[in-house]
CSV table of C-alpha atoms and ligand atoms in Angstrom, one decimal:
chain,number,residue,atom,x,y,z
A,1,UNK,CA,-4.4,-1.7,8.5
A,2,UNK,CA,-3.5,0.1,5.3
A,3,UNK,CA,-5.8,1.0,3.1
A,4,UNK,CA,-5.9,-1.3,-0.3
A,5,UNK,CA,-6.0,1.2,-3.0
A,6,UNK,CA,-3.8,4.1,-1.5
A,7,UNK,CA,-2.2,3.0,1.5
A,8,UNK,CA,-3.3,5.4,4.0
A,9,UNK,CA,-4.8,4.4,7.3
A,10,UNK,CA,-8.1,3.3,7.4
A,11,UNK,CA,-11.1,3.8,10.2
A,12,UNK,CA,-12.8,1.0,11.8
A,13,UNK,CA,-16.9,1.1,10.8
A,14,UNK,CA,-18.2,-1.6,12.1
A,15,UNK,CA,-17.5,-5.3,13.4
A,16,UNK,CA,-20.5,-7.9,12.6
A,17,UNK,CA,-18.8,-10.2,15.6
A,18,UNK,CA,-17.6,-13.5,15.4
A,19,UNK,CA,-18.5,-15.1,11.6
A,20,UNK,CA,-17.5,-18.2,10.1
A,21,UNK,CA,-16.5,-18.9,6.8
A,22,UNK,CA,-19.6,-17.6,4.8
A,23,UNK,CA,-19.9,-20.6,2.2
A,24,UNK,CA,-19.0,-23.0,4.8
A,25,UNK,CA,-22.2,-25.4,4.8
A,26,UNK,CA,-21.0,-28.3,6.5
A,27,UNK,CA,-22.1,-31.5,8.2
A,28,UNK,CA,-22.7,-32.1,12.2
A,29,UNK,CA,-18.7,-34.4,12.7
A,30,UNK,CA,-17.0,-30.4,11.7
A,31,UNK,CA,-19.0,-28.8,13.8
A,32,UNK,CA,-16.5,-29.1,16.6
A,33,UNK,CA,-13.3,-27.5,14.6
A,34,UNK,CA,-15.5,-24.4,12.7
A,35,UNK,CA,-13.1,-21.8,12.1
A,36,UNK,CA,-14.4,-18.2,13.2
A,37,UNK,CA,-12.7,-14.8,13.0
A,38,UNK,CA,-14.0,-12.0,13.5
A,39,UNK,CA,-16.0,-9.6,10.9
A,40,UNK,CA,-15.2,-6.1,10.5
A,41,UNK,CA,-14.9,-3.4,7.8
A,42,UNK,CA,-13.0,-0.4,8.0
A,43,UNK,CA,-13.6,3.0,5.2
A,44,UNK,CA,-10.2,4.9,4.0
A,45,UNK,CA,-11.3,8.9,4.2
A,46,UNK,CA,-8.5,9.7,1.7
A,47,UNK,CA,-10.1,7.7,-1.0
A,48,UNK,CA,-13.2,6.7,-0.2
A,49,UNK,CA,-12.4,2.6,-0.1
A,50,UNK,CA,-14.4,0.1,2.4
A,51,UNK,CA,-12.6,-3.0,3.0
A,52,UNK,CA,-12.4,-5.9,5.6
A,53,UNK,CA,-10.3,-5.3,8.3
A,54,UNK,CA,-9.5,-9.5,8.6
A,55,UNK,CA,-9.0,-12.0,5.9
A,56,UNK,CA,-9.2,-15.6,6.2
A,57,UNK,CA,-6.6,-17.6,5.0
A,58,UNK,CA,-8.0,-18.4,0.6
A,59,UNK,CA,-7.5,-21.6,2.0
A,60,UNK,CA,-10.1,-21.9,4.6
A,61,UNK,CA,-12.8,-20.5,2.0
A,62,UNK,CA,-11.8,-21.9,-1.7
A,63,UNK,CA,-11.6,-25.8,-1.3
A,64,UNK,CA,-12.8,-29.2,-2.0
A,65,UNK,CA,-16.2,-27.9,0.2
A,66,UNK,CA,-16.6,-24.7,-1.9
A,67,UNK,CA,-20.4,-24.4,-2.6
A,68,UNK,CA,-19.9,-21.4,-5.2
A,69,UNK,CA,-21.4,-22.4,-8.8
A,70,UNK,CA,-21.7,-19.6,-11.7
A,71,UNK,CA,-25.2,-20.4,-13.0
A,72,UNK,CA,-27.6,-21.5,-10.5
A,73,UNK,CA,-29.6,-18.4,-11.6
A,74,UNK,CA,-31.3,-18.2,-14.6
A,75,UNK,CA,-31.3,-14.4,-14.8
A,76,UNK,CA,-27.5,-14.1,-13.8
A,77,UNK,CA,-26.6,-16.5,-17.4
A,78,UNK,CA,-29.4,-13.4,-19.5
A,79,UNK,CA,-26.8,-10.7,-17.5
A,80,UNK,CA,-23.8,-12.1,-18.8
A,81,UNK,CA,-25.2,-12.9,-22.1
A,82,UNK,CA,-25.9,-8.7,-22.3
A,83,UNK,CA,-22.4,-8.1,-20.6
A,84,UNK,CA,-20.5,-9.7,-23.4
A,85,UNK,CA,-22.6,-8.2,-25.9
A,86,UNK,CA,-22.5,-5.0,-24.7
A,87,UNK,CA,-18.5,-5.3,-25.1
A,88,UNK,CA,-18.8,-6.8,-28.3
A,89,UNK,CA,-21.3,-4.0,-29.7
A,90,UNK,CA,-18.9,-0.7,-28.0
A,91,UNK,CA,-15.1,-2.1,-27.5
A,92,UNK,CA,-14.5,-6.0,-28.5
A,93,UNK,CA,-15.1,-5.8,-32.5
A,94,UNK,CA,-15.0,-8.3,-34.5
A,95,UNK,CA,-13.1,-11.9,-35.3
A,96,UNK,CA,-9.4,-10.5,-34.7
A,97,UNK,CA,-10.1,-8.5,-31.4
A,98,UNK,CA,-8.9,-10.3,-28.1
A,99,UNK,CA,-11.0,-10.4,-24.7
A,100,UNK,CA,-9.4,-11.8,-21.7
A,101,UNK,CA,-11.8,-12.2,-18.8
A,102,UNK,CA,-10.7,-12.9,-14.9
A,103,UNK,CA,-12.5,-15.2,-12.9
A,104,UNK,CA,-14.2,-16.6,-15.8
A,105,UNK,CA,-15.6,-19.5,-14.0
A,106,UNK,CA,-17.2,-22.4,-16.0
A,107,UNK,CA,-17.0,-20.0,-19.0
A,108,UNK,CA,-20.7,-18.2,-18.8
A,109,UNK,CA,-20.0,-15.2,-20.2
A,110,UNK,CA,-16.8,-16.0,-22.3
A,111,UNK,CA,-18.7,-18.5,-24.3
A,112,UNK,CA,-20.7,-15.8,-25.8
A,113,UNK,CA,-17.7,-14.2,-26.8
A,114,UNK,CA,-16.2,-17.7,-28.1
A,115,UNK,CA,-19.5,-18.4,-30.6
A,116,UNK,CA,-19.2,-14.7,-32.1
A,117,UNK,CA,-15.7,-15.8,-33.1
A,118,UNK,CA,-14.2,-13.4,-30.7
A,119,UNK,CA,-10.2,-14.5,-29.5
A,120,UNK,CA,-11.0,-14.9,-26.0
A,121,UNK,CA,-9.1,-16.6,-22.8
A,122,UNK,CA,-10.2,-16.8,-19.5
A,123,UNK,CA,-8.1,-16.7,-16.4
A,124,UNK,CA,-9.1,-18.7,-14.0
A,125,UNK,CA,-7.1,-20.1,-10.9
A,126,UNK,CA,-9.7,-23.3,-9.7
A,127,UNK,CA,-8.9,-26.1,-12.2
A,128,UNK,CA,-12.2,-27.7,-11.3
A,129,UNK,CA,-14.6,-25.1,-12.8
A,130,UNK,CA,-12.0,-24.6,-15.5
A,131,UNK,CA,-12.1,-28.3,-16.4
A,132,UNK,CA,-15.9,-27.4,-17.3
A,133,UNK,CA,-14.9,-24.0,-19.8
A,134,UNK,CA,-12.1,-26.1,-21.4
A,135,UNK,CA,-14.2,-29.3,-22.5
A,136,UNK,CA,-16.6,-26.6,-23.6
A,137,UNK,CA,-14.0,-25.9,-25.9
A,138,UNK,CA,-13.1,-21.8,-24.2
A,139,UNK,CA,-9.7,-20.7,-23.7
A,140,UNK,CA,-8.9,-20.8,-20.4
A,141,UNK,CA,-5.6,-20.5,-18.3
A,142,UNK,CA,-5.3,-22.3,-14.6
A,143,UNK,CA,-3.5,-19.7,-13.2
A,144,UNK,CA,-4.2,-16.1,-11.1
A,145,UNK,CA,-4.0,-12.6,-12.7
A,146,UNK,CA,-1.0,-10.3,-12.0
A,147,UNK,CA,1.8,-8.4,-14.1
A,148,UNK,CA,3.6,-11.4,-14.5
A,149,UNK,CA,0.4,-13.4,-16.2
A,150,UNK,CA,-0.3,-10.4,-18.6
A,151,UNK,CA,2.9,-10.4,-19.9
A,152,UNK,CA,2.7,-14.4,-20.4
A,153,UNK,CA,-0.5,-13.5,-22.4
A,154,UNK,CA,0.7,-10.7,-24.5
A,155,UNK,CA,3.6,-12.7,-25.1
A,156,UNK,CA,1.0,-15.9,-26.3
A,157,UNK,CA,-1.6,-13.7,-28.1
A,158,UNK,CA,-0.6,-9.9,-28.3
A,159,UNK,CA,-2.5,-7.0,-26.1
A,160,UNK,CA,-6.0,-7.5,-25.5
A,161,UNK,CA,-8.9,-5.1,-26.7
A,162,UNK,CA,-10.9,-5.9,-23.6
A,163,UNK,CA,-10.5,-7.2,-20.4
A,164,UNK,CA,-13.7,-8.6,-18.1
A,165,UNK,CA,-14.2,-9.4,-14.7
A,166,UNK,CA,-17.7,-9.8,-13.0
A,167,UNK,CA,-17.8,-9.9,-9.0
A,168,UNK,CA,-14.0,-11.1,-9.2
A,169,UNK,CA,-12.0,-7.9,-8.3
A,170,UNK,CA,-14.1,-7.3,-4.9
A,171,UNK,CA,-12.2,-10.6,-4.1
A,172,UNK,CA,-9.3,-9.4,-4.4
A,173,UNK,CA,-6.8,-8.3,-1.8
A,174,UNK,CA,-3.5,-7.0,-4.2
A,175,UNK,CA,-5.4,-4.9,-6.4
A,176,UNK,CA,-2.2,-3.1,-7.3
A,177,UNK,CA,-0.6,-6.0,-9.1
A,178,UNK,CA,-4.2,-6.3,-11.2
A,179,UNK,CA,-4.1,-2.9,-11.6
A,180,UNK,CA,-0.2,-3.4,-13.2
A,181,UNK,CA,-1.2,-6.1,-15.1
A,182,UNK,CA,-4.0,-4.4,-17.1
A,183,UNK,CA,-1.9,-1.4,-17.4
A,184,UNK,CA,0.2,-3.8,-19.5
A,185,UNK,CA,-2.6,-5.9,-21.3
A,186,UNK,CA,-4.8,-3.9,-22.7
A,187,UNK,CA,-4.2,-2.0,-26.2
A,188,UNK,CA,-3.6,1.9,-26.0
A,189,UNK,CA,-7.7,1.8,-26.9
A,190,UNK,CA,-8.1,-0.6,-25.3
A,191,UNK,CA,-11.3,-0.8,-22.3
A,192,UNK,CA,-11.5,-2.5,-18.9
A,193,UNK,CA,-15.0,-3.9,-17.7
A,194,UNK,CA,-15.4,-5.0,-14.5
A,195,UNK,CA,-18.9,-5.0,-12.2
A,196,UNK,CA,-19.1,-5.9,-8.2
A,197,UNK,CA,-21.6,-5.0,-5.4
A,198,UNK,CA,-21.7,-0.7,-5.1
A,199,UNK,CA,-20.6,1.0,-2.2
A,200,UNK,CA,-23.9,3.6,-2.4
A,201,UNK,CA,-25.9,0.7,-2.5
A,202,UNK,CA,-25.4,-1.3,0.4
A,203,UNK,CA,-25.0,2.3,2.8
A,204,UNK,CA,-28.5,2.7,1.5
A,205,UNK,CA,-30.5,-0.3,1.2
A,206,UNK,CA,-28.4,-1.3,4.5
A,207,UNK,CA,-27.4,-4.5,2.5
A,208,UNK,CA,-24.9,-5.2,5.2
A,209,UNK,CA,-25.2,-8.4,4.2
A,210,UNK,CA,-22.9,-8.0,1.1
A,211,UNK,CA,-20.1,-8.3,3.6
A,212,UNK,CA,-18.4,-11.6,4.3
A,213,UNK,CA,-15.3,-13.3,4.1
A,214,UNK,CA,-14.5,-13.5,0.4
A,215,UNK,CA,-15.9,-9.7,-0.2
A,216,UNK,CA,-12.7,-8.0,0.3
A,217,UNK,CA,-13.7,-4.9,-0.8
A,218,UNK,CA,-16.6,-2.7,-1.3
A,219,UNK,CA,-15.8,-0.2,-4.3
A,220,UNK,CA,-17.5,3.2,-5.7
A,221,UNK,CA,-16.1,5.1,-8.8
A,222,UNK,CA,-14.3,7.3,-6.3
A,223,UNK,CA,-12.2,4.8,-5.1
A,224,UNK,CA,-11.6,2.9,-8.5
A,225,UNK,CA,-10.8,6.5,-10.1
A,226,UNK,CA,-8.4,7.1,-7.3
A,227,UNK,CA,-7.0,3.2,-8.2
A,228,UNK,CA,-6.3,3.3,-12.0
A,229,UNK,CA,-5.2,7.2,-11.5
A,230,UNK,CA,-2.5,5.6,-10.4
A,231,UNK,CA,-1.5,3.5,-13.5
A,232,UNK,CA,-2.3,6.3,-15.6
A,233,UNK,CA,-5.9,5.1,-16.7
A,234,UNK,CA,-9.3,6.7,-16.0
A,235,UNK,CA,-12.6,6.1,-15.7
A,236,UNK,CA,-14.2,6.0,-19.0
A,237,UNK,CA,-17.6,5.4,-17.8
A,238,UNK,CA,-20.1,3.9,-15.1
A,239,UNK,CA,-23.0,2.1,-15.4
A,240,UNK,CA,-24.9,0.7,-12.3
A,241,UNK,CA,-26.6,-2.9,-12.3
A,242,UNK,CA,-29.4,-4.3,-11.0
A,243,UNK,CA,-27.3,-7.8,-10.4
A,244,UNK,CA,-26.3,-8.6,-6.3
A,245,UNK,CA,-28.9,-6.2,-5.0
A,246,UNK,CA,-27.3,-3.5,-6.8
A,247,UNK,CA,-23.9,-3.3,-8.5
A,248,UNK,CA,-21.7,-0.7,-10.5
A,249,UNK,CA,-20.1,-1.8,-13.7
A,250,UNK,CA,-17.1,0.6,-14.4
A,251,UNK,CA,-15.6,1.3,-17.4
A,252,UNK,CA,-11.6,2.0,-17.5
A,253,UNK,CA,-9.2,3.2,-20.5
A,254,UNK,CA,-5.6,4.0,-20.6
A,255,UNK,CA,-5.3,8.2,-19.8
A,256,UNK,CA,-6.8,10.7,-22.4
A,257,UNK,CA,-7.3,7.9,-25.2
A,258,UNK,CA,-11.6,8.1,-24.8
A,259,UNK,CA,-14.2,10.4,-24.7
A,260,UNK,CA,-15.2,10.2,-21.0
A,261,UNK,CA,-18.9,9.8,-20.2
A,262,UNK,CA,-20.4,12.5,-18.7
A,263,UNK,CA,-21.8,9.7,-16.1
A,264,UNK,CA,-18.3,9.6,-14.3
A,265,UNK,CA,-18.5,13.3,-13.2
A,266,UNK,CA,-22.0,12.9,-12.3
A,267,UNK,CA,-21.5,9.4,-10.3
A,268,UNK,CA,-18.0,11.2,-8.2
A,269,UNK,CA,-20.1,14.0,-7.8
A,270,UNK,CA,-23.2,12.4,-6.5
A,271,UNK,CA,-21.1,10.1,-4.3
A,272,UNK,CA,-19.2,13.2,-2.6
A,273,UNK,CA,-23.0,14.6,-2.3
A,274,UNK,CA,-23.7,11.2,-0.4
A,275,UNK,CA,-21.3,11.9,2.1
A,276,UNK,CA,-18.7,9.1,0.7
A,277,UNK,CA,-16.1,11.2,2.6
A,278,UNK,CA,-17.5,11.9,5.4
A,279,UNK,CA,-17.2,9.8,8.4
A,280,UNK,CA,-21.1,10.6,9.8
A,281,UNK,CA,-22.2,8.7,6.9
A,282,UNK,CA,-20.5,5.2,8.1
A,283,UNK,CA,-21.6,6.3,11.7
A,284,UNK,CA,-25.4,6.5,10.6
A,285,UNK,CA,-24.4,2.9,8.5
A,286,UNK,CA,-23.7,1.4,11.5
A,287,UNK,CA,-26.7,3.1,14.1
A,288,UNK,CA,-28.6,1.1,10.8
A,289,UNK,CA,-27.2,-2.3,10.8
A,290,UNK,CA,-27.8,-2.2,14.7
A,291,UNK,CA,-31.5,-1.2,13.9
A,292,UNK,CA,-31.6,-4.0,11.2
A,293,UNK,CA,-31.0,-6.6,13.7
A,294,UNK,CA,-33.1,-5.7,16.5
A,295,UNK,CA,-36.3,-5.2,14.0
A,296,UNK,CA,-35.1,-8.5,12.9
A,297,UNK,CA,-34.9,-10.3,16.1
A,298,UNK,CA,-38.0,-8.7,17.4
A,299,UNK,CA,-40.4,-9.7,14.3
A,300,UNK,CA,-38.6,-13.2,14.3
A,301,UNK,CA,-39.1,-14.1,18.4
A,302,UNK,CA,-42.7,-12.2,18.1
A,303,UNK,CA,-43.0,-15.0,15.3
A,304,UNK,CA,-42.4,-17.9,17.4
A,305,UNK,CA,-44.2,-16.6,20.4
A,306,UNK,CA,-47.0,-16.8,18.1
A,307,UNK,CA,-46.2,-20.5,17.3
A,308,UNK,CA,-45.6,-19.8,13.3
A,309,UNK,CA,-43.5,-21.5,11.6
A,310,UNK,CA,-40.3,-19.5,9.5
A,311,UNK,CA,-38.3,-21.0,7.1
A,312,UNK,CA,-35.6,-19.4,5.3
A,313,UNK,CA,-35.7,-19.2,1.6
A,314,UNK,CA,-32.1,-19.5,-0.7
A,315,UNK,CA,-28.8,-20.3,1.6
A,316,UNK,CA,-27.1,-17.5,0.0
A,317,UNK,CA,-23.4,-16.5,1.3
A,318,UNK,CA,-24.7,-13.3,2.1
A,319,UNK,CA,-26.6,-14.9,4.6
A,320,UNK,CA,-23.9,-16.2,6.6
A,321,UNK,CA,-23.2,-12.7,8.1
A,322,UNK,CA,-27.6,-11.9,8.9
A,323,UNK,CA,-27.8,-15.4,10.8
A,324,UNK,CA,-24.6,-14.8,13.0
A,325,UNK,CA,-24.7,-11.3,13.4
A,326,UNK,CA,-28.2,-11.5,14.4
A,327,UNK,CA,-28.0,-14.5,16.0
A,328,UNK,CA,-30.9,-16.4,14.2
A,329,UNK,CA,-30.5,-20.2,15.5
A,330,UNK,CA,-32.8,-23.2,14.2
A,331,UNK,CA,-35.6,-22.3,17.2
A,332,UNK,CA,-36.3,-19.2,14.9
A,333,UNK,CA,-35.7,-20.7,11.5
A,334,UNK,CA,-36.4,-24.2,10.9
A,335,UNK,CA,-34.7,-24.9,7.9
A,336,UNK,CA,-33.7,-23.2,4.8
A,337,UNK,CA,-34.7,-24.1,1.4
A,338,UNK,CA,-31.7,-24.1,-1.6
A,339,UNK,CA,-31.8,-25.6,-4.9
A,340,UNK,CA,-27.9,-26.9,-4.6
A,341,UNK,CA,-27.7,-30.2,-4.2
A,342,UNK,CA,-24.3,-30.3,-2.4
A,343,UNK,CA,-25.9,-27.6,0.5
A,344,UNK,CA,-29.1,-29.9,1.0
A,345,UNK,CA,-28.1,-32.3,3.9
A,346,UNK,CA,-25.4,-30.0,5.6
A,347,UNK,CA,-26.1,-27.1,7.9
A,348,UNK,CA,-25.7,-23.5,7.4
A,349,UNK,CA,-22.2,-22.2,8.9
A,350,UNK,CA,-22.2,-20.6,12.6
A,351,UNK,CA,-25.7,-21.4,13.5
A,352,UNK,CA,-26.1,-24.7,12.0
A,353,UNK,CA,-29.8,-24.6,10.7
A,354,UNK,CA,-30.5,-27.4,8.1
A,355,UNK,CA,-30.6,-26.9,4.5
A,356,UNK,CA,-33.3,-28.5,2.7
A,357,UNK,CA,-33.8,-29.2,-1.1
A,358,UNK,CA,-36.7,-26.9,-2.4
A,359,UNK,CA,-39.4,-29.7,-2.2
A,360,UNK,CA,-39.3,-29.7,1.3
A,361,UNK,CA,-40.3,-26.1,1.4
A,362,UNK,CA,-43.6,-26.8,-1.2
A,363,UNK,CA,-44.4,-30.2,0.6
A,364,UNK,CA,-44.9,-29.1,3.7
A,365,UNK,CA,-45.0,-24.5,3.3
A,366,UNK,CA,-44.7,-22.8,6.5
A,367,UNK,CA,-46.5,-19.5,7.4
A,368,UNK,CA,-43.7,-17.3,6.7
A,369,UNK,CA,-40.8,-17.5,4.4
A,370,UNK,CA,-37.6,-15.6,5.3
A,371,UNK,CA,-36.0,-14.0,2.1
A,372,UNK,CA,-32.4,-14.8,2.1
A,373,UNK,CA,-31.8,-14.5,-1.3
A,374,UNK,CA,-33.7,-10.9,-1.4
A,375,UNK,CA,-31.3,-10.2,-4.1
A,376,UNK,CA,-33.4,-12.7,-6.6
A,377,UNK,CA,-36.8,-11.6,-5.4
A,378,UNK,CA,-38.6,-11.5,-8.7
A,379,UNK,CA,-37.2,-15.0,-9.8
A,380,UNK,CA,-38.3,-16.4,-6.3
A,381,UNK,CA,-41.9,-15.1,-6.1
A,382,UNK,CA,-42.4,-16.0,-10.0
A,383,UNK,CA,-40.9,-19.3,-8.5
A,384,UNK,CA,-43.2,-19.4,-5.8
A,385,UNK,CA,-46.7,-18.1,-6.8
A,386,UNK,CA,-48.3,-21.1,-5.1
A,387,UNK,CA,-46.8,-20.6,-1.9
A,388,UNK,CA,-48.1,-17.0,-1.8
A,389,UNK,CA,-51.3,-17.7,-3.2
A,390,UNK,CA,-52.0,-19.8,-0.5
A,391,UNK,CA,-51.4,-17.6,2.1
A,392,UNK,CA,-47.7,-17.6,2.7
A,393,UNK,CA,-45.9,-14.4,3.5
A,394,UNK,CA,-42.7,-13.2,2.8
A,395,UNK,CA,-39.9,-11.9,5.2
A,396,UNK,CA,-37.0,-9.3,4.2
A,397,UNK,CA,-34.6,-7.0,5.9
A,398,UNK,CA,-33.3,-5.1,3.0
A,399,UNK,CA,-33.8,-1.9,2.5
A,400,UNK,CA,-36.0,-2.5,5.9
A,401,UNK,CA,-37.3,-5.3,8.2
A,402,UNK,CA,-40.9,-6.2,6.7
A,403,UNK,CA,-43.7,-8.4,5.7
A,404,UNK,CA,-44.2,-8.1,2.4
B,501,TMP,P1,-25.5,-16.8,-3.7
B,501,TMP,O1,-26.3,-15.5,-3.6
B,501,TMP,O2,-24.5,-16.9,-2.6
B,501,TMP,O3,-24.9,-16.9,-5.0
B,501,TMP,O4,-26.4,-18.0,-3.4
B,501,TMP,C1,-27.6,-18.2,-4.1
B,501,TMP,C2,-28.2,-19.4,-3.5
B,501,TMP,O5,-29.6,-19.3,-3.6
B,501,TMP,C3,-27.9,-20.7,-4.1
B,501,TMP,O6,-27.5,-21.6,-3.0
B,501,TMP,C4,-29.1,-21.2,-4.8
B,501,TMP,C5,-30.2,-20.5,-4.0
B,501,TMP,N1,-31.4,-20.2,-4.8
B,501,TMP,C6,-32.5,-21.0,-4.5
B,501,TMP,O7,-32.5,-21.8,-3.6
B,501,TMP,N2,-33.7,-20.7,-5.2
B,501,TMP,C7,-33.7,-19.7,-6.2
B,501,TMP,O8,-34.7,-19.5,-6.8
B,501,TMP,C8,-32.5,-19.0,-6.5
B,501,TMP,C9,-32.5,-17.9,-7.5
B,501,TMP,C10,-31.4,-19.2,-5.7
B,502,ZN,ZN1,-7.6,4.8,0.5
């Protein structure tokens, strides 16, 4: 497979075996026709990119069963909230500047845009969550992002002082026809903001778990440099997040039109320092998510030898690719414990352990509490001071295998 951002070969890393569709929380009549392929990511040594290896078909993981909703976190809304502000204080000023966003979901962040007055539209291609931004009276366009859509837009409203994306472009498979179509939205000052989960990140917390089928790619600044080089834009700046267990929020211009931040040369630099080029690092990533599993397994059947009861806390995607790679089945875990409504009642994909609403988990608390959602750890236990207070302990595997 060809490498997404420059098109030279890319090296196999690691397969995380047979995984089925991460967001797949289904009922026991599908369990017969789950669809599985199998998980792998591969690392380009030319530019530093990680990337799945296989894709599902978009059609097998964005449909009527889609259990994806913008906003079930409370800190997530305060995140966007700064995000638009933060654009509106350095690069989107004012009532006649323009912000187009990608992905824009129900509208979460854009609407902070929209009440400052700001010109906004959101891109976004499921009508259903765009049926929410639009009677919320936001801008919004059914439709996906490429060359062809910016032009439509400059057409409509002009060239765009900003342009947002948050945890869209790691979804993304044709990055080079997003990469055109900025090149031709935005102003000649104008800035590109877009944050996902960071490469250096999940090599060192071993957050292997940030892999699944709708994570298409796994970006650093060195790979998103050597992207936009390409289009003749730069990286203006970087500015790493605490959102998804750690994220980087780049900062992109059009060539020679901004001061560049002096945190670009010290992020390239720091990630060559990290070994982003070097193929022992992704060996060593690998030796870890082996280790993960088996420290995993071991604490979890030690557990159960013990006769304590484990539950799982959150039915995150990201846990999709811990329960089948590690083979955690309902004898381990009993149930998991998720606030969605439309999860509660199904099963989680692959392994098939229920999902319960949250009121499960306080009426009847086991003895540990395995943390799924690891990535929301301080809204859980501020959640879930009770449950702690009273003797319950909590289970993660990021950065390592632990009671905590
Ligand atoms: P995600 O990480 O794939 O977005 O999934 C987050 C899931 O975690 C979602 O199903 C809701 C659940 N959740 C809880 O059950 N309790 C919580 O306190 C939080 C923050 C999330
Ligand atoms: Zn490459």
């Amino acid at each position: 497979m060809a490498c997404l951002v420059c098109r030279s070969e890319i090296k196999p890393v690691i397969s995380f075996g047979q995984q089925p569709i991460a967001n797949g929380f289904l009922s026991p009549e599908k369990f017969k026709d789950e669809y599985f392929f199998e998980l792998k990511i591969g690392w380009c040594p030319k530019c530093a990119m990680v990337q799945l290896l296989e894709q599902p078909e978009p059609e097998m993981m964005f449909n009527e069963n889609y259990a994806f909703f913008s906003g079930t976190s409370r800190y997530m809304a305060v995140h966007f909230e700064k995000f638009a502000k933060t654009m509106m204080d350095r690069y989107v000023k004012g009532s006649n500047s323009f912000v187009v966003e990608i992905g824009s979901n129900d509208g979460i962040m854009l609407k902070h845009f929209k009440n400052a007055g700001v010109g906004h539209l959101g891109i976004e291609p499921s009508a259903n969550v765009a049926a929410v931004a639009k009677k919320e009276g936001i801008n919004t366009w059914v439709r996906f992002f490429n060359a062809e859509t910016a032009r439509a837009i400059v057409k409509e409203y002009g060239q765009a002082d900003g342009f947002v994306a948050a945890n869209v472009m790691c979804h993304l498979p044709d990055l080079h026809s997003i990469a055109e179509g900025i090149k031709i939205l935005i102003k000649d000052k104008g800035v590109v903001a877009f944050e996902d989960p960071y490469l250096m990140d999940v090599l060192e917390k071993v957050s292997y778990d940030q892999v699944y089928d709708e994570h298409m790619c796994l970006f650093s600044a060195t790979s998103i440099q050597y992207l936009f080089n390409q289009y003749g834009m730069e990286l203006i700046d970087v500015e790493p997040q605490i959102t998804h267990g750690g994220s980087m929020r780049y900062y992109i211009g059009h060539k020679g039109q901004h001061t560049v931040s002096k945190n670009v040369d010290q992020f390239l630099t720091m990630e060559k320092e990290k070994g982003i080029l070097k193929e022992q690092t992704f060996k060593k990533f690998y030796d870890d998510c082996e280790k993960s599993k088996a420290d995993l397994m071991t604490l979890l059947k030690s557990l159960k030898e013990q006769k304590k009861r484990v539950v799982g806390y959150a039915a995150t995607s990201k846990s999709t690719t811990v329960i089948n790679y590690c083979g955690i089945t309902p004898d381990l875990v009993e149930f998991i414990s998720d606030t969605t409504p439309i999860k509660q009642g199904k099963f989680s994909p692959g392994k098939h352990i229920p999902i319960l609403p949250v009121e499960k988990f306080a009426a009847n608390p086991p003895d540990y509490a395995l943390l799924f959602g690891w990535n929301h750890k301080n809204e859980i236990m501020e959640k879930e001071k009770n449950f702690t207070e009273r003797g319950g302990r909590w289970i993660t595997y990021v950065p390592k295998v632990e009671i905590i």
